[in-house]
Amino acid sequence: MRFLAAALFAVTAVVSPAEAGCQTDGVLFFPAPGGVVPTNAHFILEGLGSEAARVTKLSAYDQLTLKSSDDTVTLKITRSYQSERNRAAVELTPATPLRPNRIYTLSLERALKGYTLLHDGSPPLAWKTGSKDDSSVPSYRVKPAVSEGEYQKSGEQLRRFLKVRAVLEENGPAYWVATLQRARGSTAKQVYPVFLRGDEALIGHDECSGSFNFDDGRAYSLSLTLTDSAGNKAPTVTLEVQAPRPLR
């Protein structure tokens, strides 16, 4: 991944909801459908908006399975996450390793009838396995840092994000299990997975849903555990960050 220099922290001017936009009801997957995954891959299914409640209610009884031409593997729910802003996610781990050099397809309609897939182009829910498993721990060439903030408000609608950038030593997709806690005072914690796109990830919320909620201008402790598509984890990195706030 290329090196991206950190920019100065900035907040944007107020814009209308039409200009800002937001992600609507639907589901997302990590890794994204259509990609190549190791034979020991695990997956995250995320529900946004009204789909958050349905994802939260998924259980072992829903019999989520990955199927190839000669193999069927049950997916176990090994961890669940709930945000404060209409998002929920479950970690799905295959009960047995996937076979190499196969195309596996996930049937989700039985568990989430009528779901909407939010990935661009609505690809089929299928992944190709590589030739082996992945046991390498991901690492950083440049450790995480906040590069900028975004605060947009119109009426009761609020969009608020921190952009966090890092440069990884990792060939495949990765995400952070992020823990956000007020730096002083409250002991309440928010914990949620945040997916990296290229060298950056957004932590916060739009007008409809989001991974984290902030109090304007407050100092927070943000802990990030880098995780790859096989579930390998890097040591946790902790930053002190400032929540976005409106221009005065």
Short mmCIF file of N, CA and C in Angstrom, two decimals, residues 45 115 126:
data_model
loop_
_atom_site.label_atom_id
_atom_site.label_comp_id
_atom_site.label_asym_id
_atom_site.label_seq_id
_atom_site.Cartn_x
_atom_site.Cartn_y
_atom_site.Cartn_z
N LEU A 45 -20.41 -10.36 8.79
CA LEU A 45 -21.66 -9.92 8.18
C LEU A 45 -22.16 -8.73 8.98
N TYR A 115 -33.12 -9.55 1.80
CA TYR A 115 -32.04 -8.63 2.16
C TYR A 115 -31.54 -7.87 0.92
N ALA A 126 -20.02 -15.00 -3.15
CA ALA A 126 -19.08 -16.09 -3.43
C ALA A 126 -17.65 -15.59 -3.25
#
